[in-house]
Amino acid sequence: MSPQERIKEKLNETSKVIEDVKIVMDDLFLPDYLQDLQLSSLQQRIEDLEKEEEEINRNIKKEEIILTMHPNGLPSGEVSVRELTLVLGGFQNLADSIANTLYNQPSVKGKIPQEILENNTFILKATRAGSFKAVLELKHSNQETFDEPVQTQTIEEVFSLLDSSNSLEKLIENISFLGPRTLKNYSEWTKSLKELNTSIDLDWHSSHKSYSKTSISVEKAERIYNFLSAFSETIEEELTLRGVLTGANVRTKTFELFNEDGEKVTGRIVKDAIGSVACFDLDRKCEIDVLKVTTINSSTNKAKVSWTLKDIREMNE
């Protein structure tokens, strides 16, 4: 049972008790002042529960991350301004680039739209001792959605990337999908952690997801940075493909298409194209405008390709 449902149940139970007590007192013909006296404690409980419900609803509209830094050579509760700026700024840049991939495109070119930046701005709400803890708050936008809030989805992708970094195979899969801008920001952030000789812990509290925790040690940061540095080249191409749309998932924003050569192309759908794809019947011939991003690893000489669908239309015979 969710916190909202639990508090609603308590309110309903208390209201029912008040109604039952009123009936009994009316049957006893008690005067109003005695009834008020008897009901005052129950009314106070209603007020307390309503305040609790208000607090729960207020907390539902935000995500909270506690980012704990372990500065080298400093006592608990202290951190240098330089370290605080580099660590928090790097985390914000990483989240921005991932949000841009999810709701715009993975391209490294061009500015991130202002709407995405505004929806993804973390607020430093408090600091605590215990190494050095920065409490970050990310408020949900007022955007109506049938899915989780966009902020929840972005943080989920951030944690997925950090967790996948324990395996180079999983890391290359994730970073290729998230695009060259994310690769650049993740590389710069892990480089800062390595040079600062600082490990970090991240605790994520969300009303839409179960509690999550992940960490990056100095050794892990160095390993990630060295691996990402090997991605020496990124090629971006705007293409139009023809074929048959065989799959589309609006919830996960993914598509599948078999092109005219019989090759399967899968990837992400940008936010502005979701409506068009949702209305498009499967197994129909179509043209799609896509961004193709090829990332090349110089150490292995392997290339990873990701596709992002930007527009779809029925193909003229």
mmCIF file of C-alpha atoms in Angstrom:
data_model
loop_
_atom_site.group_PDB
_atom_site.id
_atom_site.type_symbol
_atom_site.label_atom_id
_atom_site.label_comp_id
_atom_site.label_asym_id
_atom_site.label_seq_id
_atom_site.Cartn_x
_atom_site.Cartn_y
_atom_site.Cartn_z
ATOM 1 C CA MET A 1 0.000 0.000 0.000
ATOM 2 C CA SER A 2 1.377 3.408 -0.969
ATOM 3 C CA PRO A 3 1.763 6.225 1.616
ATOM 4 C CA GLN A 4 -1.102 8.090 -0.094
ATOM 5 C CA GLU A 5 -3.418 5.103 0.167
ATOM 6 C CA ARG A 6 -2.411 4.428 3.768
ATOM 7 C CA ILE A 7 -3.121 7.986 4.957
ATOM 8 C CA LYS A 8 -6.407 8.043 3.022
ATOM 9 C CA GLU A 9 -7.444 4.834 4.756
ATOM 10 C CA LYS A 10 -6.664 6.329 8.190
ATOM 11 C CA LEU A 11 -8.728 9.424 7.360
ATOM 12 C CA ASN A 12 -11.687 7.302 6.250
ATOM 13 C CA GLU A 13 -11.467 5.135 9.385
ATOM 14 C CA THR A 14 -11.369 8.158 11.707
ATOM 15 C CA SER A 15 -14.282 9.818 9.885
ATOM 16 C CA LYS A 16 -16.299 6.606 10.268
ATOM 17 C CA VAL A 17 -15.535 6.510 14.027
ATOM 18 C CA ILE A 18 -16.732 10.135 14.369
ATOM 19 C CA GLU A 19 -19.997 9.295 12.598
ATOM 20 C CA ASP A 20 -20.570 6.241 14.806
ATOM 21 C CA VAL A 21 -19.820 8.204 18.003
ATOM 22 C CA LYS A 22 -22.229 10.972 16.937
ATOM 23 C CA ILE A 23 -25.022 8.444 16.440
ATOM 24 C CA VAL A 24 -24.465 6.958 19.905
ATOM 25 C CA MET A 25 -24.390 10.403 21.568
ATOM 26 C CA ASP A 26 -27.518 11.521 19.743
ATOM 27 C CA ASP A 27 -29.305 8.411 20.997
ATOM 28 C CA LEU A 28 -28.233 9.379 24.525
ATOM 29 C CA PHE A 29 -29.517 12.950 24.012
ATOM 30 C CA LEU A 30 -26.257 14.457 25.154
ATOM 31 C CA PRO A 31 -26.062 18.274 24.915
ATOM 32 C CA ASP A 32 -23.961 19.815 22.163
ATOM 33 C CA TYR A 33 -21.156 21.007 24.441
ATOM 34 C CA LEU A 34 -20.652 17.463 25.778
ATOM 35 C CA GLN A 35 -20.651 16.074 22.241
ATOM 36 C CA ASP A 36 -18.038 18.663 21.185
ATOM 37 C CA LEU A 37 -15.917 17.730 24.171
ATOM 38 C CA GLN A 38 -16.107 14.025 23.361
ATOM 39 C CA LEU A 39 -15.333 14.576 19.657
ATOM 40 C CA SER A 40 -12.521 17.112 20.062
ATOM 41 C CA SER A 41 -9.738 14.503 20.212
ATOM 42 C CA LEU A 42 -11.071 12.768 17.105
ATOM 43 C CA GLN A 43 -11.343 16.082 15.251
ATOM 44 C CA GLN A 44 -7.745 16.851 16.231
ATOM 45 C CA ARG A 45 -6.703 13.493 14.800
ATOM 46 C CA ILE A 46 -8.435 14.383 11.534
ATOM 47 C CA GLU A 47 -6.500 17.668 11.375
ATOM 48 C CA ASP A 48 -3.201 15.910 12.103
ATOM 49 C CA LEU A 49 -3.868 13.301 9.410
ATOM 50 C CA GLU A 50 -4.773 16.008 6.863
ATOM 51 C CA LYS A 51 -1.471 17.779 7.556
ATOM 52 C CA GLU A 52 0.351 14.479 7.123
ATOM 53 C CA GLU A 53 -1.477 13.868 3.845
ATOM 54 C CA GLU A 54 -0.515 17.336 2.626
ATOM 55 C CA GLU A 55 3.152 16.648 3.426
ATOM 56 C CA ILE A 56 3.030 13.290 1.620
ATOM 57 C CA ASN A 57 1.477 14.879 -1.473
ATOM 58 C CA ARG A 58 4.083 17.634 -1.412
ATOM 59 C CA ASN A 59 6.920 15.087 -1.276
ATOM 60 C CA ILE A 60 5.409 13.033 -4.090
ATOM 61 C CA LYS A 61 6.044 15.873 -6.515
ATOM 62 C CA LYS A 62 9.824 15.640 -6.267
ATOM 63 C CA GLU A 63 12.811 13.309 -6.363
ATOM 64 C CA GLU A 64 15.555 13.392 -3.750
ATOM 65 C CA ILE A 65 19.163 12.318 -4.161
ATOM 66 C CA ILE A 66 21.695 12.348 -1.339
ATOM 67 C CA LEU A 67 25.146 12.609 -2.899
ATOM 68 C CA THR A 68 27.841 11.751 -0.369
ATOM 69 C CA MET A 69 31.421 12.796 -1.106
ATOM 70 C CA HIS A 70 34.431 11.342 0.659
ATOM 71 C CA PRO A 71 37.061 14.113 0.381
ATOM 72 C CA ASN A 72 40.639 13.034 0.802
ATOM 73 C CA GLY A 73 42.308 14.440 3.924
ATOM 74 C CA LEU A 74 39.341 16.441 5.269
ATOM 75 C CA PRO A 75 37.255 15.728 8.402
ATOM 76 C CA SER A 76 33.599 14.719 8.203
ATOM 77 C CA GLY A 77 31.309 17.578 7.191
ATOM 78 C CA GLU A 78 33.960 19.503 5.251
ATOM 79 C CA VAL A 79 34.599 19.760 1.509
ATOM 80 C CA SER A 80 36.511 22.218 -0.663
ATOM 81 C CA VAL A 81 34.493 24.607 -2.818
ATOM 82 C CA ARG A 82 36.397 23.361 -5.868
ATOM 83 C CA GLU A 83 35.446 19.760 -5.181
ATOM 84 C CA LEU A 84 31.816 20.593 -4.413
ATOM 85 C CA THR A 85 31.499 22.562 -7.667
ATOM 86 C CA LEU A 86 33.143 19.929 -9.866
ATOM 87 C CA VAL A 87 31.250 16.979 -8.393
ATOM 88 C CA LEU A 88 27.782 18.554 -8.293
ATOM 89 C CA GLY A 89 28.266 20.406 -11.585
ATOM 90 C CA GLY A 90 29.460 17.228 -13.290
ATOM 91 C CA PHE A 91 26.466 15.292 -11.988
ATOM 92 C CA GLN A 92 24.085 18.004 -13.240
ATOM 93 C CA ASN A 93 25.719 18.003 -16.694
ATOM 94 C CA LEU A 94 25.446 14.214 -16.892
ATOM 95 C CA ALA A 95 21.740 14.309 -15.989
ATOM 96 C CA ASP A 96 21.129 17.115 -18.526
ATOM 97 C CA SER A 97 22.720 15.155 -21.353
ATOM 98 C CA ILE A 98 20.689 12.036 -20.518
ATOM 99 C CA ALA A 99 17.443 14.040 -20.337
ATOM 100 C CA ASN A 100 18.309 15.564 -23.716
ATOM 101 C CA THR A 101 18.740 12.087 -25.226
ATOM 102 C CA LEU A 102 15.429 10.886 -23.796
ATOM 103 C CA TYR A 103 13.326 13.912 -24.732
ATOM 104 C CA ASN A 104 15.165 15.554 -27.605
ATOM 105 C CA GLN A 105 17.996 13.711 -29.379
ATOM 106 C CA PRO A 106 21.383 12.186 -28.526
ATOM 107 C CA SER A 107 23.337 14.551 -30.784
ATOM 108 C CA VAL A 108 26.277 16.427 -29.273
ATOM 109 C CA LYS A 109 25.548 19.340 -31.594
ATOM 110 C CA GLY A 110 23.346 22.281 -30.656
ATOM 111 C CA LYS A 111 22.062 23.580 -27.347
ATOM 112 C CA ILE A 112 19.898 21.549 -25.013
ATOM 113 C CA PRO A 113 16.364 23.035 -25.153
ATOM 114 C CA GLN A 114 15.591 25.372 -22.249
ATOM 115 C CA GLU A 115 12.493 23.368 -21.281
ATOM 116 C CA ILE A 116 14.620 20.262 -20.700
ATOM 117 C CA LEU A 117 17.147 22.216 -18.618
ATOM 118 C CA GLU A 118 14.399 23.780 -16.481
ATOM 119 C CA ASN A 119 12.717 20.409 -15.886
ATOM 120 C CA ASN A 120 16.035 18.857 -14.900
ATOM 121 C CA THR A 121 17.533 21.441 -12.514
ATOM 122 C CA PHE A 122 18.622 19.974 -9.183
ATOM 123 C CA ILE A 123 18.299 22.193 -6.102
ATOM 124 C CA LEU A 124 20.872 21.939 -3.299
ATOM 125 C CA LYS A 125 18.373 21.684 -0.462
ATOM 126 C CA ALA A 126 20.670 20.929 2.480
ATOM 127 C CA THR A 127 24.096 19.701 3.516
ATOM 128 C CA ARG A 128 24.884 17.208 6.246
ATOM 129 C CA ALA A 129 27.909 15.811 8.032
ATOM 130 C CA GLY A 130 28.976 12.218 7.553
ATOM 131 C CA SER A 131 31.833 12.731 5.095
ATOM 132 C CA PHE A 132 29.970 15.448 3.162
ATOM 133 C CA LYS A 133 26.367 14.925 2.155
ATOM 134 C CA ALA A 134 24.628 17.141 -0.401
ATOM 135 C CA VAL A 135 20.836 16.729 -0.425
ATOM 136 C CA LEU A 136 19.592 17.391 -3.959
ATOM 137 C CA GLU A 137 15.944 17.931 -4.841
ATOM 138 C CA LEU A 138 14.449 17.647 -8.323
ATOM 139 C CA LYS A 139 10.855 18.838 -8.528
ATOM 140 C CA HIS A 140 8.384 17.289 -10.949
ATOM 141 C CA SER A 141 7.042 19.484 -13.712
ATOM 142 C CA ASN A 142 3.299 20.114 -14.030
ATOM 143 C CA GLN A 143 3.301 18.162 -17.267
ATOM 144 C CA GLU A 144 0.490 15.607 -17.400
ATOM 145 C CA THR A 145 1.723 12.137 -18.306
ATOM 146 C CA PHE A 146 0.347 8.607 -18.294
ATOM 147 C CA ASP A 147 3.798 7.367 -17.399
ATOM 148 C CA GLU A 148 6.231 8.243 -14.647
ATOM 149 C CA PRO A 149 7.326 11.890 -14.372
ATOM 150 C CA VAL A 150 10.104 12.771 -16.803
ATOM 151 C CA GLN A 151 12.373 13.539 -13.849
ATOM 152 C CA THR A 152 11.940 9.995 -12.507
ATOM 153 C CA GLN A 153 12.748 8.508 -15.911
ATOM 154 C CA THR A 154 15.878 10.644 -16.246
ATOM 155 C CA ILE A 155 17.252 9.669 -12.831
ATOM 156 C CA GLU A 156 16.472 6.024 -13.558
ATOM 157 C CA GLU A 157 18.652 6.244 -16.688
ATOM 158 C CA VAL A 158 21.415 7.995 -14.688
ATOM 159 C CA PHE A 159 21.479 5.182 -12.116
ATOM 160 C CA SER A 160 21.289 2.549 -14.857
ATOM 161 C CA LEU A 161 24.383 4.074 -16.477
ATOM 162 C CA LEU A 162 26.295 4.211 -13.189
ATOM 163 C CA ASP A 163 25.366 0.624 -12.318
ATOM 164 C CA SER A 164 26.221 -0.660 -15.817
ATOM 165 C CA SER A 165 29.708 0.806 -15.461
ATOM 166 C CA ASN A 166 30.755 -2.245 -13.444
ATOM 167 C CA SER A 167 30.781 -4.178 -16.742
ATOM 168 C CA LEU A 168 32.504 -2.730 -19.803
ATOM 169 C CA GLU A 169 30.138 -4.635 -22.103
ATOM 170 C CA LYS A 170 27.078 -3.137 -20.417
ATOM 171 C CA LEU A 171 28.723 0.291 -20.281
ATOM 172 C CA ILE A 172 29.399 0.378 -24.025
ATOM 173 C CA GLU A 173 25.783 -0.673 -24.670
ATOM 174 C CA ASN A 174 24.369 2.059 -22.425
ATOM 175 C CA ILE A 175 26.723 4.849 -23.445
ATOM 176 C CA SER A 176 26.133 4.167 -27.151
ATOM 177 C CA PHE A 177 22.394 4.539 -26.670
ATOM 178 C CA LEU A 178 22.715 7.668 -24.502
ATOM 179 C CA GLY A 179 24.801 9.405 -27.141
ATOM 180 C CA PRO A 180 28.071 11.330 -27.547
ATOM 181 C CA ARG A 181 27.040 14.246 -25.316
ATOM 182 C CA THR A 182 26.495 11.844 -22.413
ATOM 183 C CA LEU A 183 29.763 10.078 -23.221
ATOM 184 C CA LYS A 184 31.616 13.413 -23.093
ATOM 185 C CA ASN A 185 30.022 14.534 -19.805
ATOM 186 C CA TYR A 186 30.453 11.132 -18.136
ATOM 187 C CA SER A 187 34.096 11.049 -19.189
ATOM 188 C CA GLU A 188 34.737 14.558 -17.809
ATOM 189 C CA TRP A 189 32.943 13.796 -14.535
ATOM 190 C CA THR A 190 34.837 10.564 -13.857
ATOM 191 C CA LYS A 191 38.064 12.352 -14.739
ATOM 192 C CA SER A 192 37.282 14.953 -12.039
ATOM 193 C CA LEU A 193 36.559 12.216 -9.463
ATOM 194 C CA LYS A 194 39.840 10.515 -10.343
ATOM 195 C CA GLU A 195 41.893 13.722 -10.124
ATOM 196 C CA LEU A 196 40.184 14.841 -6.899
ATOM 197 C CA ASN A 197 40.817 11.388 -5.422
ATOM 198 C CA THR A 198 37.193 11.386 -4.251
ATOM 199 C CA SER A 199 34.724 8.506 -4.141
ATOM 200 C CA ILE A 200 30.976 9.174 -4.005
ATOM 201 C CA ASP A 201 27.770 7.433 -2.924
ATOM 202 C CA LEU A 202 24.344 8.260 -4.332
ATOM 203 C CA ASP A 203 21.062 7.453 -2.551
ATOM 204 C CA TRP A 204 17.837 7.976 -4.514
ATOM 205 C CA HIS A 205 14.494 8.359 -2.716
ATOM 206 C CA SER A 206 11.438 8.390 -5.004
ATOM 207 C CA SER A 207 7.723 7.852 -4.540
ATOM 208 C CA HIS A 208 7.596 6.226 -7.996
ATOM 209 C CA LYS A 209 10.513 3.819 -7.611
ATOM 210 C CA SER A 210 11.957 1.717 -4.836
ATOM 211 C CA TYR A 211 14.976 3.063 -2.971
ATOM 212 C CA SER A 212 18.207 2.884 -5.017
ATOM 213 C CA LYS A 213 21.849 3.279 -4.076
ATOM 214 C CA THR A 214 25.026 3.247 -6.161
ATOM 215 C CA SER A 215 28.667 4.237 -5.705
ATOM 216 C CA ILE A 216 31.720 5.282 -7.693
ATOM 217 C CA SER A 217 35.085 4.639 -6.090
ATOM 218 C CA VAL A 218 38.251 6.426 -7.215
ATOM 219 C CA GLU A 219 39.421 3.190 -8.855
ATOM 220 C CA LYS A 220 36.099 2.748 -10.670
ATOM 221 C CA ALA A 221 36.143 6.386 -11.838
ATOM 222 C CA GLU A 222 39.639 5.923 -13.281
ATOM 223 C CA ARG A 223 38.606 2.706 -15.032
ATOM 224 C CA ILE A 224 35.522 4.359 -16.571
ATOM 225 C CA TYR A 225 37.493 7.433 -17.676
ATOM 226 C CA ASN A 226 40.235 5.370 -19.327
ATOM 227 C CA PHE A 227 37.648 3.262 -21.138
ATOM 228 C CA LEU A 228 35.573 6.228 -22.358
ATOM 229 C CA SER A 229 38.709 8.062 -23.488
ATOM 230 C CA ALA A 230 39.222 5.297 -26.043
ATOM 231 C CA PHE A 231 36.097 6.413 -27.894
ATOM 232 C CA SER A 232 38.039 8.566 -30.317
ATOM 233 C CA GLU A 233 35.426 9.334 -32.940
ATOM 234 C CA THR A 234 31.704 9.964 -33.217
ATOM 235 C CA ILE A 235 29.935 10.284 -36.564
ATOM 236 C CA GLU A 236 26.430 11.762 -36.801
ATOM 237 C CA GLU A 237 24.278 11.401 -39.917
ATOM 238 C CA GLU A 238 20.764 12.604 -40.754
ATOM 239 C CA LEU A 239 19.152 9.891 -42.915
ATOM 240 C CA THR A 240 15.785 8.927 -44.398
ATOM 241 C CA LEU A 241 14.999 5.220 -44.349
ATOM 242 C CA ARG A 242 12.230 3.346 -46.135
ATOM 243 C CA GLY A 243 10.716 0.127 -44.913
ATOM 244 C CA VAL A 244 8.007 -1.434 -42.752
ATOM 245 C CA LEU A 245 7.363 -0.373 -39.169
ATOM 246 C CA THR A 246 7.127 -3.668 -37.282
ATOM 247 C CA GLY A 247 7.189 -2.438 -33.703
ATOM 248 C CA ALA A 248 6.623 0.670 -31.606
ATOM 249 C CA ASN A 249 6.374 1.132 -27.852
ATOM 250 C CA VAL A 250 5.173 4.573 -26.815
ATOM 251 C CA ARG A 251 5.876 3.899 -23.137
ATOM 252 C CA THR A 252 9.563 3.054 -23.646
ATOM 253 C CA LYS A 253 9.818 5.332 -26.716
ATOM 254 C CA THR A 254 11.361 2.628 -28.883
ATOM 255 C CA PHE A 255 10.746 1.442 -32.451
ATOM 256 C CA GLU A 256 11.614 -1.404 -34.795
ATOM 257 C CA LEU A 257 11.726 -1.170 -38.580
ATOM 258 C CA PHE A 258 12.774 -3.503 -41.366
ATOM 259 C CA ASN A 259 14.295 -1.442 -44.160
ATOM 260 C CA GLU A 260 14.104 -2.142 -47.890
ATOM 261 C CA ASP A 261 17.195 -4.372 -47.681
ATOM 262 C CA GLY A 262 15.548 -6.535 -45.027
ATOM 263 C CA GLU A 263 17.778 -5.226 -42.219
ATOM 264 C CA LYS A 264 16.300 -4.600 -38.780
ATOM 265 C CA VAL A 265 16.738 -1.099 -37.385
ATOM 266 C CA THR A 266 15.856 -0.433 -33.731
ATOM 267 C CA GLY A 267 16.239 2.650 -31.591
ATOM 268 C CA ARG A 268 14.610 5.489 -29.704
ATOM 269 C CA ILE A 269 11.802 7.864 -30.669
ATOM 270 C CA VAL A 270 12.170 11.586 -29.932
ATOM 271 C CA LYS A 271 9.413 13.195 -27.885
ATOM 272 C CA ASP A 272 7.988 15.245 -30.776
ATOM 273 C CA ALA A 273 7.507 12.112 -32.911
ATOM 274 C CA ILE A 274 5.709 10.023 -30.262
ATOM 275 C CA GLY A 275 2.239 11.136 -31.368
ATOM 276 C CA SER A 276 2.887 10.366 -35.052
ATOM 277 C CA VAL A 277 4.320 6.934 -34.285
ATOM 278 C CA ALA A 278 1.444 6.101 -31.909
ATOM 279 C CA CYS A 279 -1.075 6.801 -34.696
ATOM 280 C CA PHE A 280 0.838 4.849 -37.323
ATOM 281 C CA ASP A 281 -0.384 1.312 -38.048
ATOM 282 C CA LEU A 282 2.201 -1.432 -37.756
ATOM 283 C CA ASP A 283 3.301 -3.478 -40.776
ATOM 284 C CA ARG A 284 2.729 -0.538 -43.122
ATOM 285 C CA LYS A 285 5.347 0.869 -45.456
ATOM 286 C CA CYS A 286 6.762 4.153 -44.248
ATOM 287 C CA GLU A 287 9.560 6.674 -44.465
ATOM 288 C CA ILE A 288 11.354 7.698 -41.310
ATOM 289 C CA ASP A 289 13.814 10.485 -40.666
ATOM 290 C CA VAL A 290 16.506 9.273 -38.288
ATOM 291 C CA LEU A 291 19.676 10.419 -36.603
ATOM 292 C CA LYS A 292 22.348 7.743 -36.921
ATOM 293 C CA VAL A 293 25.182 8.018 -34.388
ATOM 294 C CA THR A 294 28.248 5.823 -34.869
ATOM 295 C CA THR A 295 30.702 5.685 -31.973
ATOM 296 C CA ILE A 296 34.145 4.177 -32.647
ATOM 297 C CA ASN A 297 36.415 2.748 -29.952
ATOM 298 C CA SER A 298 40.034 3.238 -31.028
ATOM 299 C CA SER A 299 41.455 0.600 -28.683
ATOM 300 C CA THR A 300 39.203 -2.203 -29.970
ATOM 301 C CA ASN A 301 38.463 -0.654 -33.376
ATOM 302 C CA LYS A 302 34.811 -1.554 -32.832
ATOM 303 C CA ALA A 303 31.898 0.664 -33.847
ATOM 304 C CA LYS A 304 28.540 0.988 -32.082
ATOM 305 C CA VAL A 305 25.528 2.421 -33.927
ATOM 306 C CA SER A 306 22.434 3.978 -32.360
ATOM 307 C CA TRP A 307 19.295 5.184 -34.160
ATOM 308 C CA THR A 308 16.850 7.921 -33.158
ATOM 309 C CA LEU A 309 13.566 8.309 -35.022
ATOM 310 C CA LYS A 310 12.704 11.990 -35.569
ATOM 311 C CA ASP A 311 9.705 11.780 -37.936
ATOM 312 C CA ILE A 312 7.525 9.202 -39.703
ATOM 313 C CA ARG A 313 5.162 9.339 -42.654
ATOM 314 C CA GLU A 314 3.353 6.950 -44.960
ATOM 315 C CA MET A 315 5.462 6.004 -47.947
ATOM 316 C CA ASN A 316 4.163 7.065 -51.341
ATOM 317 C CA GLU A 317 3.898 4.070 -53.671
#
